[in-house]
Coordinates of C-alpha atoms and ligand atoms in Angstrom, one line a residue:
Chain A
I1 CA -49.7 14.6 9.6
S2 CA -47.9 11.7 11.9
E3 CA -47.5 9.3 8.9
R4 CA -45.9 11.9 6.5
L5 CA -43.3 12.7 9.1
E6 CA -42.5 9.1 9.7
S7 CA -41.8 8.8 5.6
V8 CA -39.9 11.8 5.7
R9 CA -37.9 10.4 8.6
M10 CA -37.3 7.3 7.0
A11 CA -35.8 8.9 3.8
G12 CA -32.9 9.8 5.6
V13 CA -32.2 6.5 7.3
A14 CA -31.9 3.4 6.7
D15 CA -34.0 1.0 8.6
D16 CA -33.1 -2.3 9.7
E17 CA -34.6 -4.4 6.8
S18 CA -32.9 -2.4 4.4
I19 CA -29.5 -2.3 5.7
M20 CA -29.8 -6.3 5.5
K21 CA -31.0 -6.0 2.1
F22 CA -28.1 -4.5 1.1
M23 CA -25.6 -6.0 2.8
K24 CA -26.9 -9.2 1.3
L25 CA -26.2 -7.7 -2.1
A26 CA -22.6 -6.8 -0.9
F27 CA -21.9 -10.5 0.1
I28 CA -23.2 -11.8 -3.2
E29 CA -20.6 -9.6 -5.0
A30 CA -18.3 -11.0 -2.1
R31 CA -18.9 -14.5 -3.2
E32 CA -18.3 -13.5 -6.6
A33 CA -14.7 -12.2 -5.8
L34 CA -14.3 -15.1 -4.0
A35 CA -15.5 -17.3 -7.0
R36 CA -12.6 -15.5 -8.9
L37 CA -10.2 -16.4 -6.7
E38 CA -10.2 -12.5 -5.7
V39 CA -9.8 -12.0 -1.9
P40 CA -13.8 -11.8 -1.1
V41 CA -15.1 -8.4 -0.3
G42 CA -17.9 -7.0 -2.2
C43 CA -20.1 -3.8 -1.7
V44 CA -22.9 -1.6 -3.2
I45 CA -23.5 2.0 -3.9
V46 CA -27.2 3.2 -2.6
N47 CA -28.9 6.2 -3.8
D48 CA -32.6 6.7 -2.5
G49 CA -32.8 3.0 -1.7
E50 CA -31.5 1.9 -5.2
V51 CA -28.5 0.1 -5.9
I52 CA -26.5 2.4 -8.7
G53 CA -23.1 0.7 -8.4
R54 CA -21.8 -2.7 -7.5
G55 CA -17.9 -3.8 -7.1
S56 CA -15.8 -6.6 -5.7
N57 CA -12.1 -7.2 -4.9
C58 CA -10.4 -7.7 -8.1
T59 CA -6.8 -6.9 -7.7
N60 CA -5.4 -10.3 -8.8
E61 CA -6.8 -10.1 -11.9
T62 CA -6.0 -6.5 -12.9
R63 CA -2.3 -6.8 -10.9
N64 CA -3.6 -3.8 -9.3
A65 CA -3.5 -4.0 -5.9
T66 CA -5.6 -0.9 -5.0
R67 CA -8.8 -2.6 -6.9
H68 CA -10.8 -3.0 -3.9
A69 CA -14.5 -3.6 -4.0
E70 CA -15.2 0.1 -3.0
M71 CA -12.6 1.5 -5.9
V72 CA -14.5 -0.2 -8.4
A73 CA -18.0 0.6 -7.4
I74 CA -17.0 4.4 -7.4
D75 CA -15.8 4.2 -10.9
M76 CA -18.6 2.2 -12.0
V77 CA -20.9 5.0 -10.7
L78 CA -18.4 8.1 -12.1
S79 CA -18.5 6.1 -15.6
K80 CA -22.4 6.0 -15.6
W81 CA -22.5 9.9 -14.4
Q82 CA -20.0 10.7 -16.6
Q83 CA -21.6 9.1 -19.5
L84 CA -25.2 10.8 -18.3
S85 CA -23.2 14.2 -18.5
A86 CA -22.7 14.0 -22.5
T87 CA -26.5 13.8 -22.4
P88 CA -28.2 17.2 -22.8
N89 CA -29.9 18.8 -20.2
V90 CA -28.3 16.2 -17.6
N91 CA -26.0 17.5 -14.9
P92 CA -25.0 14.7 -12.5
S93 CA -21.8 15.5 -10.7
T94 CA -19.7 14.1 -8.0
E95 CA -21.6 16.3 -5.6
G96 CA -24.1 13.2 -6.0
F97 CA -22.3 11.0 -3.1
Q98 CA -23.4 13.4 -0.9
Q99 CA -26.5 11.5 -1.1
C100 CA -25.3 8.0 -1.6
D101 CA -24.6 5.1 0.9
L102 CA -22.0 2.4 0.9
Y103 CA -22.9 -1.1 1.7
V104 CA -19.7 -3.4 2.4
T105 CA -18.5 -6.8 3.8
C106 CA -15.7 -5.7 5.7
E107 CA -14.6 -2.3 7.3
P108 CA -13.0 -0.3 4.4
C109 CA -9.0 0.0 4.2
I110 CA -7.1 3.4 5.0
M111 CA -7.1 3.6 1.1
C112 CA -10.8 3.1 0.7
A113 CA -11.8 5.1 3.8
A114 CA -9.7 8.3 2.5
A115 CA -11.4 7.5 -1.1
L116 CA -15.1 7.5 0.5
S117 CA -14.6 10.9 2.1
L118 CA -12.4 12.5 -0.9
S119 CA -16.0 11.5 -2.7
G120 CA -17.8 12.4 0.1
F121 CA -20.2 9.6 0.8
R122 CA -22.8 10.0 3.2
K123 CA -22.7 6.9 5.9
I124 CA -21.0 3.6 5.6
Y125 CA -22.5 0.2 6.7
Y126 CA -19.6 -2.5 7.1
G127 CA -19.5 -6.2 8.1
C128 CA -16.6 -7.5 9.8
D129 CA -13.6 -5.0 11.1
N130 CA -10.4 -4.8 9.3
E131 CA -8.1 -5.3 12.2
R132 CA -4.7 -5.0 10.6
F133 CA -5.5 -2.3 7.6
G134 CA -9.1 -0.6 8.5
G135 CA -9.7 3.0 8.3
C136 CA -12.9 3.4 9.8
G137 CA -11.2 3.5 13.8
S138 CA -9.7 -0.4 13.8
V139 CA -6.2 1.1 12.7
L140 CA -6.9 5.3 11.6
D141 CA -9.8 7.5 12.1
I142 CA -9.9 8.3 8.4
H143 CA -13.8 8.4 8.9
S144 CA -14.0 11.4 11.0
D145 CA -10.3 13.0 10.5
G146 CA -11.3 12.8 6.6
C147 CA -9.1 13.5 3.5
A148 CA -8.1 16.0 1.3
P149 CA -6.3 15.6 -2.2
C150 CA -2.9 15.2 -2.0
G151 CA -2.6 17.9 -5.0
L152 CA -4.0 20.5 -2.9
S153 CA -1.0 23.2 -2.8
H154 CA -0.2 24.5 0.6
N155 CA -2.1 27.5 0.3
E156 CA -5.1 25.8 -1.2
A157 CA -5.2 23.3 1.5
E158 CA -5.0 26.1 4.2
E159 CA -7.9 27.9 2.9
H160 CA -10.1 24.9 2.3
E161 CA -8.9 22.8 5.0
E162 CA -13.1 22.7 6.0
Q163 CA -14.2 21.8 2.9
K164 CA -11.7 19.2 1.7
T165 CA -11.3 17.1 4.5
K166 CA -15.0 15.8 4.7
G167 CA -15.8 13.1 7.3
F168 CA -18.7 10.4 7.1
E169 CA -20.4 8.5 9.2
C170 CA -20.0 4.7 9.6
V171 CA -21.8 1.6 11.1
G172 CA -20.3 -1.7 11.4
G173 CA -20.9 -5.3 12.5
F174 CA -23.8 -6.5 9.9
M175 CA -23.2 -10.2 9.2
A176 CA -20.0 -10.2 10.6
D177 CA -19.5 -13.5 11.2
E178 CA -20.4 -14.2 7.7
A179 CA -17.7 -12.2 6.4
V180 CA -15.1 -12.9 8.5
N181 CA -16.0 -17.0 7.5
L182 CA -15.5 -15.8 3.6
L183 CA -12.4 -14.0 4.5
R184 CA -10.7 -17.2 6.6
G185 CA -11.9 -20.0 3.9
F186 CA -10.0 -17.4 1.0
Y187 CA -7.0 -17.2 3.4
E188 CA -7.1 -21.3 4.0
Q189 CA -7.0 -22.2 0.5
G190 CA -4.3 -19.4 0.4
N191 CA -4.5 -16.5 -1.9
Q192 CA -2.5 -18.0 -4.8
N193 CA -0.7 -15.1 -5.8
A194 CA 1.2 -13.9 -3.1
P195 CA 4.2 -14.9 -2.4
R196 CA 4.4 -16.5 1.4
P197 CA 5.6 -14.0 4.0
H198 CA 7.6 -16.8 5.9
R199 CA 8.4 -19.3 3.3
P200 CA 9.9 -22.6 5.4
V201 CA 13.5 -23.5 4.4
R202 CA 15.1 -27.1 4.8
I203 CA 18.2 -26.8 6.4
E204 CA 21.2 -29.3 6.5
R205 CA 24.0 -29.3 9.1
S206 CA 27.2 -27.9 8.0
L207 CA 30.4 -29.7 9.0
Chain B
M1 CA 25.3 -10.4 4.2
V2 CA 25.3 -7.0 5.0
A3 CA 24.5 -5.4 1.4
S4 CA 26.8 -2.5 1.6
P5 CA 28.5 -0.8 4.6
S6 CA 28.8 2.2 3.0
C7 CA 24.7 2.6 2.8
R8 CA 23.7 5.6 4.7
C9 CA 19.8 4.4 4.8
I10 CA 20.4 2.2 8.1
L11 CA 16.9 0.9 7.6
C12 CA 17.5 -0.7 4.2
V13 CA 20.8 -2.4 5.5
T14 CA 19.6 -5.6 6.6
V15 CA 20.9 -8.9 7.4
H16 CA 19.2 -12.4 6.9
V17 CA 18.5 -14.6 9.6
L18 CA 16.9 -17.9 10.0
A19 CA 13.9 -17.8 12.4
A20 CA 11.1 -20.0 13.7
S21 CA 7.7 -19.6 15.6
I22 CA 7.7 -21.3 18.6
D23 CA 5.3 -22.0 21.5
P24 CA 5.4 -19.6 24.2
K25 CA 6.6 -21.8 26.9
L26 CA 9.5 -22.6 25.3
A27 CA 10.9 -19.0 25.0
S28 CA 13.1 -19.3 28.2
V29 CA 14.7 -22.5 27.4
L30 CA 15.5 -21.7 23.9
I31 CA 17.1 -18.5 24.6
R32 CA 19.2 -20.1 26.9
D33 CA 20.3 -22.6 24.7
L34 CA 20.6 -20.3 21.6
G35 CA 22.6 -17.6 23.7
T36 CA 25.0 -20.3 24.7
K37 CA 25.2 -22.1 21.6
A38 CA 24.9 -19.5 19.0
P39 CA 25.1 -15.8 20.2
L40 CA 24.1 -13.3 18.0
T41 CA 27.7 -11.3 18.8
S42 CA 27.7 -8.7 16.0
L43 CA 23.6 -8.2 16.4
A44 CA 23.9 -7.5 20.0
H45 CA 21.1 -4.4 18.8
V46 CA 18.8 -7.0 18.0
K47 CA 16.5 -8.7 20.5
R48 CA 16.2 -12.3 20.2
I49 CA 12.4 -12.8 20.4
R50 CA 9.9 -11.2 18.6
R51 CA 6.4 -10.9 19.8
S52 CA 3.6 -10.2 17.4
V53 CA 0.1 -10.4 17.9
T54 CA -2.5 -11.4 14.7
E55 CA -6.1 -11.6 15.3
G56 CA -5.7 -11.7 19.0
K57 CA -3.4 -14.4 18.6
V58 CA 0.3 -13.6 20.2
E59 CA 2.6 -15.3 18.2
L60 CA 6.6 -15.2 19.0
S61 CA 9.4 -16.4 16.9
I62 CA 13.0 -16.5 18.0
I63 CA 16.4 -16.1 15.8
L64 CA 17.8 -19.2 15.4
C65 CA 21.1 -17.8 13.6
P66 CA 22.7 -15.9 10.8
A67 CA 21.5 -17.2 7.3
D68 CA 24.5 -18.5 5.8
G69 CA 24.5 -18.9 1.9
D70 CA 21.8 -17.8 -0.8
V71 CA 18.8 -17.6 1.3
S72 CA 16.8 -17.9 -2.1
S73 CA 17.7 -21.6 -2.6
D74 CA 15.3 -23.9 -0.4
T75 CA 18.2 -25.5 1.6
L76 CA 20.4 -23.7 3.7
K77 CA 23.3 -24.8 6.0
I78 CA 22.9 -24.6 9.5
P79 CA 25.4 -25.4 12.9
N80 CA 25.0 -28.5 14.1
D81 CA 24.2 -27.5 18.1
V82 CA 21.4 -25.5 16.3
A83 CA 19.9 -27.8 14.2
A84 CA 19.8 -30.1 17.1
I85 CA 17.9 -27.7 18.8
V86 CA 15.5 -27.5 15.7
E87 CA 15.0 -31.0 15.6
K88 CA 14.6 -31.4 19.0
H89 CA 11.5 -29.0 19.1
S90 CA 10.3 -29.6 15.7
L91 CA 10.9 -26.3 14.8
V92 CA 9.9 -24.7 11.1
P93 CA 12.9 -22.6 10.3
F94 CA 12.4 -19.5 7.8
V95 CA 14.4 -16.5 6.4
A96 CA 14.1 -13.1 8.4
E97 CA 15.7 -9.4 7.5
I98 CA 16.6 -7.9 10.6
P99 CA 18.1 -4.3 10.9
A100 CA 22.4 -4.7 10.5
Y101 CA 22.8 -1.5 12.5
Q102 CA 21.9 0.1 15.8
A103 CA 19.3 3.3 15.7
T104 CA 20.7 6.4 16.0
S105 CA 17.5 8.2 16.9
R106 CA 14.4 7.1 18.5
A107 CA 12.7 7.7 14.7
E108 CA 15.1 5.2 13.3
W109 CA 14.7 2.8 15.9
E110 CA 10.8 3.1 15.8
A111 CA 10.8 2.4 12.2
Q112 CA 13.4 -0.3 12.3
C113 CA 11.3 -2.2 14.8
V114 CA 8.9 -2.8 12.2
F115 CA 11.1 -5.6 10.8
W116 CA 12.2 -6.8 14.2
P117 CA 12.7 -5.6 17.6
T118 CA 15.8 -4.0 18.6
S119 CA 16.9 -2.0 21.7
F120 CA 17.6 1.5 21.6
H121 CA 19.7 3.8 24.0
P122 CA 19.2 7.1 23.2
N123 CA 22.5 8.4 24.4
A124 CA 24.5 5.5 23.5
C125 CA 25.8 7.4 20.3
I126 CA 25.1 10.5 18.2
R127 CA 25.8 10.3 14.8
G128 CA 23.9 12.4 12.0
S129 CA 21.0 10.6 11.1
K130 CA 21.9 7.8 8.5
L131 CA 18.4 8.3 6.9
E132 CA 20.0 11.0 4.7
L133 CA 20.8 9.9 1.0
D134 CA 24.6 10.4 0.5
E135 CA 25.5 12.3 -2.3
C136 CA 25.5 9.8 -5.1
E137 CA 22.0 8.3 -4.2
A138 CA 20.6 11.8 -3.4
E139 CA 21.6 12.9 -7.5
T140 CA 19.8 9.5 -8.6
A141 CA 16.8 10.8 -6.6
R142 CA 17.0 14.1 -8.1
K143 CA 17.0 13.0 -11.5
F144 CA 14.1 10.9 -10.9
M145 CA 12.3 13.2 -9.2
K146 CA 12.4 15.6 -11.7
E147 CA 10.3 13.3 -14.1
A148 CA 7.9 13.4 -11.7
V149 CA 7.9 17.2 -11.3
S150 CA 7.4 17.2 -15.8
Q151 CA 4.0 15.0 -14.7
A152 CA 3.1 17.9 -12.4
R153 CA 3.7 20.4 -15.0
L154 CA 1.8 18.5 -17.0
A155 CA -1.1 18.4 -14.9
H156 CA -0.7 22.5 -14.2
S157 CA -0.8 22.8 -17.8
S158 CA -3.6 21.4 -18.4
G159 CA -5.7 22.6 -15.5
Q160 CA -5.1 20.2 -13.1
L161 CA -3.8 20.0 -9.7
A162 CA 0.0 20.6 -9.7
N163 CA 1.4 16.8 -8.8
G164 CA 2.8 14.1 -10.2
A165 CA 4.4 10.8 -9.6
V166 CA 6.4 8.0 -11.4
I167 CA 7.7 4.6 -10.3
V168 CA 11.2 3.7 -11.4
D169 CA 12.5 0.2 -11.4
P170 CA 16.1 0.7 -9.7
F171 CA 17.2 -2.8 -11.4
L172 CA 16.7 -1.3 -15.0
R173 CA 17.3 1.9 -13.6
S174 CA 14.3 3.6 -15.6
V175 CA 10.7 5.1 -15.1
I176 CA 8.6 2.3 -15.4
A177 CA 5.0 3.9 -15.1
W178 CA 3.9 8.0 -14.5
G179 CA 1.2 9.9 -14.0
H180 CA -0.6 13.3 -13.1
D181 CA -3.3 14.3 -11.2
Q182 CA -6.6 14.1 -13.6
C183 CA -9.1 14.6 -10.7
T184 CA -10.9 17.4 -13.3
S185 CA -11.3 15.9 -16.5
T186 CA -12.7 18.0 -19.4
T187 CA -15.2 16.7 -21.8
N188 CA -16.8 18.2 -24.8
Y189 CA -20.4 17.8 -25.4
C190 CA -23.5 19.4 -26.9
L191 CA -25.8 21.2 -24.9
E192 CA -27.9 22.9 -27.6
P193 CA -27.6 21.9 -31.4
G194 CA -25.0 23.6 -32.5
E195 CA -23.4 24.6 -29.3
D196 CA -20.2 23.6 -28.2
K197 CA -19.8 24.0 -24.3
E198 CA -16.8 22.6 -22.2
K199 CA -18.4 20.3 -19.1
R200 CA -16.4 19.1 -16.0
L201 CA -16.9 16.1 -14.2
R202 CA -14.8 15.6 -11.4
H203 CA -13.1 12.1 -10.6
P204 CA -12.3 12.8 -6.5
L205 CA -9.6 10.1 -6.8
R206 CA -7.3 10.1 -9.6
H207 CA -4.8 11.6 -8.0
A208 CA -1.0 11.4 -9.6
V209 CA 0.3 8.0 -7.7
M210 CA -3.3 6.4 -8.3
E211 CA -2.6 6.9 -11.9
A212 CA 1.0 5.7 -11.7
I213 CA 0.1 2.4 -10.0
S214 CA -2.7 1.8 -12.7
M215 CA 0.3 2.2 -15.3
A216 CA 2.4 0.0 -13.8
A217 CA -0.4 -2.6 -13.4
D218 CA -0.8 -2.3 -17.0
R219 CA 2.8 -3.0 -17.7
D220 CA 2.9 -5.6 -15.9
H221 CA 0.4 -6.9 -17.9
L222 CA 1.8 -6.3 -21.0
L223 CA 5.1 -7.4 -20.1
F224 CA 3.8 -11.1 -18.6
P225 CA 0.9 -11.8 -20.4
S226 CA 0.9 -15.4 -18.6
N227 CA -1.2 -15.4 -15.2
C228 CA 1.1 -18.2 -14.5
T229 CA 1.9 -16.9 -10.9
N230 CA 4.8 -19.4 -10.1
S231 CA 6.7 -17.5 -12.7
F232 CA 7.2 -15.2 -9.9
I233 CA 10.8 -15.2 -8.9
Q234 CA 12.2 -13.2 -5.9
R235 CA 14.8 -11.0 -7.8
P236 CA 18.5 -10.5 -5.7
A237 CA 17.9 -6.5 -5.5
D238 CA 15.0 -7.2 -3.7
S239 CA 16.0 -9.0 -0.5
S240 CA 18.6 -6.9 0.8
D241 CA 20.5 -4.7 -1.7
C242 CA 18.9 -0.9 -1.0
D243 CA 21.1 1.1 -3.0
A244 CA 20.4 -0.6 -6.4
V245 CA 19.9 2.6 -7.9
A246 CA 23.2 4.7 -6.9
D247 CA 25.6 1.3 -6.8
S248 CA 27.3 2.0 -10.0
G249 CA 30.1 0.2 -9.0
N250 CA 28.2 -3.3 -9.6
A251 CA 26.8 -1.5 -13.3
A252 CA 28.7 -4.9 -14.7
K253 CA 26.0 -6.8 -13.3
K254 CA 22.8 -5.2 -14.0
P255 CA 21.7 -5.6 -17.9
R256 CA 20.8 -1.9 -19.0
V257 CA 17.6 -2.0 -20.8
D258 CA 15.5 0.4 -22.4
L259 CA 11.6 0.1 -22.7
D260 CA 10.1 1.9 -25.2
G261 CA 6.7 1.4 -23.5
G262 CA 7.8 -2.1 -23.6
V263 CA 8.2 -2.8 -27.2
G264 CA 11.2 -4.8 -28.4
F265 CA 11.8 -6.0 -24.7
N266 CA 12.8 -9.6 -24.0
S267 CA 10.7 -9.9 -20.6
Q268 CA 12.0 -13.4 -20.2
D269 CA 15.1 -11.5 -18.9
I270 CA 13.8 -10.3 -16.0
P271 CA 11.3 -12.1 -13.5
R272 CA 8.3 -10.8 -13.1
P273 CA 8.0 -9.2 -10.1
Y274 CA 5.0 -9.3 -7.5
L275 CA 3.0 -6.2 -8.2
C276 CA 5.9 -3.2 -7.4
T277 CA 8.2 -4.9 -5.1
G278 CA 11.4 -3.6 -5.3
F279 CA 10.3 -0.8 -7.5
D280 CA 10.8 3.0 -5.8
A281 CA 8.0 5.6 -6.3
Y282 CA 8.9 9.5 -6.6
V283 CA 6.1 11.8 -5.8
T284 CA 6.4 15.5 -6.2
R285 CA 3.7 16.1 -2.8
E286 CA 3.8 14.2 0.3
P287 CA 0.8 11.4 -0.5
C288 CA -2.6 11.7 1.0
A289 CA -3.9 8.6 3.4
M290 CA -5.2 6.8 0.1
C291 CA -2.5 7.6 -1.9
A292 CA 0.1 6.4 0.7
M293 CA -1.8 3.2 1.6
A294 CA -2.2 2.4 -2.3
L295 CA 1.7 2.6 -2.4
V296 CA 1.6 0.1 1.0
H297 CA -1.0 -2.4 -1.2
Q298 CA 1.1 -2.0 -4.2
R299 CA 4.4 -3.0 -2.2
V300 CA 6.8 -0.4 -3.3
R301 CA 10.1 -0.4 -1.8
R302 CA 11.1 3.3 -1.5
V303 CA 9.0 6.6 -1.6
F304 CA 10.3 9.9 -2.2
F305 CA 8.4 12.6 -2.1
G306 CA 9.0 16.8 -2.7
V307 CA 6.3 19.3 -1.1
P308 CA 5.2 18.4 2.3
N309 CA 1.5 18.3 3.0
T310 CA 1.4 19.1 6.3
F311 CA -2.7 19.1 6.9
R312 CA -3.2 15.8 5.4
G313 CA 0.2 14.3 4.5
A314 CA 0.1 10.8 5.6
L315 CA 4.3 9.9 5.2
G316 CA 5.0 12.4 8.4
S317 CA 2.5 15.0 8.6
K318 CA -0.6 14.0 9.7
Y319 CA 0.0 10.1 9.7
R320 CA 3.0 8.2 9.8
L321 CA 1.8 4.8 7.4
Q322 CA 5.2 3.8 7.2
G323 CA 5.4 3.0 10.8
I324 CA 2.1 1.3 11.2
R325 CA 2.9 -2.2 12.3
S326 CA -0.1 -3.8 11.9
L327 CA 0.5 -3.3 7.7
N328 CA 1.8 -6.2 5.6
H329 CA 3.8 -4.2 4.0
H330 CA 6.7 -1.1 4.8
Y331 CA 8.2 1.1 2.7
T332 CA 11.3 3.4 3.6
V333 CA 10.1 7.1 3.1
F334 CA 13.0 10.0 2.1
Q335 CA 12.3 13.6 0.9
V336 CA 14.0 15.4 -1.9
T337 CA 13.3 19.0 -1.3
I338 CA 11.6 20.8 -4.2
S339 CA 9.9 24.1 -4.2
E340 CA 6.2 24.5 -4.4
S341 CA 6.4 27.0 -7.2
E342 CA 8.9 25.0 -9.5
L343 CA 5.6 22.5 -10.0
E344 CA 3.5 25.3 -11.4
E345 CA 6.3 26.3 -14.0
P346 CA 5.6 25.9 -17.8
L347 CA 6.7 22.9 -19.4
Ligands
ZN1 ZN1 -9.6 -1.0 0.6
ZN2 ZN1 -4.0 11.2 -2.7

């Protein structure tokens, strides 16, 4: 009986070994982004011990600065579910994210943290902190505040505030050094697509 | 270098200066030297030194002197006294934008400090908030907001949440991308042979703003197929000219181009912008945190929203994203009054 209880308990909570297994898969995604000269951040979406979605940053290629790893992975899972929903007798829904965890190499930014709340994720595991943009505690606490659709009318928002703003659990610090090194390597070589914020200028004496 | 003294948005009116990062140990010496040799007489409200913290490291930058000449060129003239100081300490000057006018309210002050720290004296001058648009700008804003409202109505008529967005290029004075809420998509499928059923799979992230950004990115690909990044040139309208939308007096300088989905448009006439740099976004409702941050990522210049979202709005209601200093981009936010009911009117 105790053995069964143990396995029931473990089904809900990932153990250290499986966390590291999925984090490593997220890093494979991040390194693929780097190879494509994109900001090296990667993630995987896990449902019931199985990877059902993956993604890495592709903002330069798409010229869409919202194509962060998390957004790419969420879209991948949703389009899979969309296809499944076309098959008879299968009824997946976005509620499905409530059984999903996301493993990402860097703390989700404010946008992605809000997207994870809007999608209803269960738990997020991340690598390094995102000090300037992080939405899971570094800059804002979107993970505990939750986010609601901006299309909700005032009355709808008032009625449904509780249901519409779902927070999620999150825990960081997994392979943080490796994540920082990846990002540092990228920024040292320079994001070729971004204009340099401080363009040095030559000066010439007047008079 | 002041863009337009008649401009009402003090946050947009900036002047260019030459600045340089400095060793904190040099701060007091440089403040004294530059204070006597290049006093900032017309910019008394601006603090000479900016302190910023990146990755735990304190960085100081100092204003050397006003930038004289074309700031987009690689070489700028500089007074001899200042040049001597630059050479003595091996400084590397860069062009910075600083607020041209003193803030008249605490909110304005907080917002302008994002660019460069300024001082604020609450009782020094009491005028109306300059963040209000003047009649001409307001009219332009209402015109583009109407386009966003049509998008909201389109959403509502197809069973979506009534929210719409458009992205405007003020240089071309035209809507370059649009979108409406599409969180609920409808697909027809066969449940059992011969039986048609409607089935809905939600996509919780397809908010109006995200749709418009995605379309703007597609347009960029269409107009500028080459991925060559050195084609990026900062267009003059980006830097300081905040009222390109309303400034009809300058119409002669600005080519009018009608974009029919990019067909027949000669993209060589216009430099490729970086993302949505210089563009304005009009959204019928105050954006949520996801959409507000998406607009930061995509680097829009100004955001106009209609109905406030008192619960989760991220541009003043719940959060104030435009004032978060650690972010790498800051847009100016305006509100255009529209009623919630007009978003749900039939098309
Ligand atoms: Zn993100
Ligand atoms: Zn939104």
